[in-house]
């Protein structure tokens, strides 16, 4: 079979290591140019395919591609853009296949979370129906760590490390001032519906009394009275209280503590601001001095403090996706399978996209302490290896050196334009 081109797109919220996955895809494809001629990347994700605005990664030097290993953000641009259901908007899928056909694209690597796996799955089905079968591979990425089947998701280990380290460091600050100043420190972390990132904050403490003293998980309905009672106890017993709160913390009726009222393309509520909601409760009810921080984008772009395990896994899933595609597998995603906790060992397998698409993996009850405010030993066993190891980027003049791509556009071939 003559070589075909590949299309690679980043999707959804980026991570500190999503570009390491891009590096894994591109470097591996470059070793098999008899089968994959060139890798085109979507400018701003899937939108780049629809609008025929693709980047020819072949125009980048080997060194520039290698530098993706230590560059956070999405090197080609990512998008929160959901292709509608086939019935609602068949035109979008048809356009995608039309572009793939025009550019001889026989491989599609979609690097994203649950929604993206659904898209990759649908593209694989419809491309067959349209008589231009495309080999479609989902490539996992999400700081939220909520994809099923895989033991963990690339992107999570680094955000987990950032949150654990920040909790530990900020706790030392609060502890040193608590007698005369701040008594409560609140760190807000991402994770949407799943409490994996919040749980990682728990790694900062080793024994009773260590910070964080309270973790607020989306999986545990928030009860104001219990929360305030615990804050008061901590301040009485330890002199201060450190709280890690997930942006997805919610009341028993399902309402988020911090629903901003806006929705993204996937219909997800825009979250953020829960730290201030919680801080206001502390001030109004307990009258304690507080500080709060919203880790926000800092946590998912903190490549300077990435987990070495995460970087390795991010590369490995990209590499495996290409290998699976070349071996004739389609509509699958490389998953990380843990084979041992101590020593931590893992390998890559493949799983059908149908088992992964649109499903969210929550923090299991056995990872949360009975009082609902902490993590168990089982959670520690799971989390600890994922944050292990340092993989510092090179520095120039005190700042991390990042990849500078040329991002040269592939010449459009179609006459029709598509507006998204
Ligand atoms: O991709 C997941 C995520 O990091 C969530 O944890 C968070 O709610 C969301 O992205 C924020 O993304 P956006 O940049 O689209 O607001």
PDB file of C-alpha atoms and ligand atoms in Angstrom, residues 11-15 80 141-144 146 189-193 197 247 264 268-272 296-297 299-300, ligand 1:
ATOM      1  CA  UNK A  11      -8.328  18.701  21.738  1.00  0.00           C
ATOM      2  CA  UNK A  12      -9.738  20.262  24.881  1.00  0.00           C
ATOM      3  CA  UNK A  13      -7.774  21.720  27.770  1.00  0.00           C
ATOM      4  CA  UNK A  14      -4.033  21.426  27.227  1.00  0.00           C
ATOM      5  CA  UNK A  15      -1.530  19.980  29.681  1.00  0.00           C
ATOM      6  CA  UNK A  80     -13.018  22.868  22.606  1.00  0.00           C
ATOM      7  CA  UNK A 141      -4.758  13.386  27.493  1.00  0.00           C
ATOM      8  CA  UNK A 142      -6.454  15.063  30.389  1.00  0.00           C
ATOM      9  CA  UNK A 143      -5.330  16.601  33.626  1.00  0.00           C
ATOM     10  CA  UNK A 144      -8.678  15.509  35.055  1.00  0.00           C
ATOM     11  CA  UNK A 146     -11.140  10.801  34.324  1.00  0.00           C
ATOM     12  CA  UNK A 189      -7.676  23.001  41.879  1.00  0.00           C
ATOM     13  CA  UNK A 190      -9.148  21.733  38.620  1.00  0.00           C
ATOM     14  CA  UNK A 191     -10.787  18.424  37.903  1.00  0.00           C
ATOM     15  CA  UNK A 192     -14.328  19.302  36.903  1.00  0.00           C
ATOM     16  CA  UNK A 193     -16.454  16.361  38.072  1.00  0.00           C
ATOM     17  CA  UNK A 197      -6.406  16.415  41.285  1.00  0.00           C
ATOM     18  CA  UNK A 247     -13.495  23.316  41.358  1.00  0.00           C
ATOM     19  CA  UNK A 264     -18.532  25.509  26.943  1.00  0.00           C
ATOM     20  CA  UNK A 268     -19.932  21.687  30.557  1.00  0.00           C
ATOM     21  CA  UNK A 269     -20.461  24.339  33.213  1.00  0.00           C
ATOM     22  CA  UNK A 270     -17.583  26.809  33.389  1.00  0.00           C
ATOM     23  CA  UNK A 271     -16.178  26.309  36.847  1.00  0.00           C
ATOM     24  CA  UNK A 272     -13.795  28.390  38.907  1.00  0.00           C
ATOM     25  CA  UNK A 296      -6.076  27.514  37.423  1.00  0.00           C
ATOM     26  CA  UNK A 297      -3.874  27.407  34.282  1.00  0.00           C
ATOM     27  CA  UNK A 299      -1.305  23.901  37.407  1.00  0.00           C
ATOM     28  CA  UNK A 300      -1.775  22.495  33.921  1.00  0.00           C
TER      29      UNK A 300
HETATM   30  O1  LIG B   1      -9.432  19.890  30.370  1.00  0.00           O
HETATM   31  C1  LIG B   1      -9.964  19.825  31.630  1.00  0.00           C
HETATM   32  C2  LIG B   1      -9.886  21.099  32.386  1.00  0.00           C
HETATM   33  O2  LIG B   1      -8.565  21.303  32.698  1.00  0.00           O
HETATM   34  C3  LIG B   1     -10.811  21.102  33.597  1.00  0.00           C
HETATM   35  O3  LIG B   1     -10.262  20.581  34.750  1.00  0.00           O
HETATM   36  C4  LIG B   1     -11.212  22.549  33.698  1.00  0.00           C
HETATM   37  O4  LIG B   1     -12.485  22.684  34.250  1.00  0.00           O
HETATM   38  C5  LIG B   1     -11.214  22.992  32.300  1.00  0.00           C
HETATM   39  O5  LIG B   1     -10.273  22.217  31.632  1.00  0.00           O
HETATM   40  C6  LIG B   1     -10.960  24.437  32.077  1.00  0.00           C
HETATM   41  O6  LIG B   1     -10.801  24.642  30.726  1.00  0.00           O
HETATM   42  P1  LIG B   1     -11.087  25.910  29.866  1.00  0.00           P
HETATM   43  O7  LIG B   1      -9.732  26.415  29.517  1.00  0.00           O
HETATM   44  O8  LIG B   1     -11.797  25.444  28.643  1.00  0.00           O
HETATM   45  O9  LIG B   1     -11.887  26.865  30.675  1.00  0.00           O
END
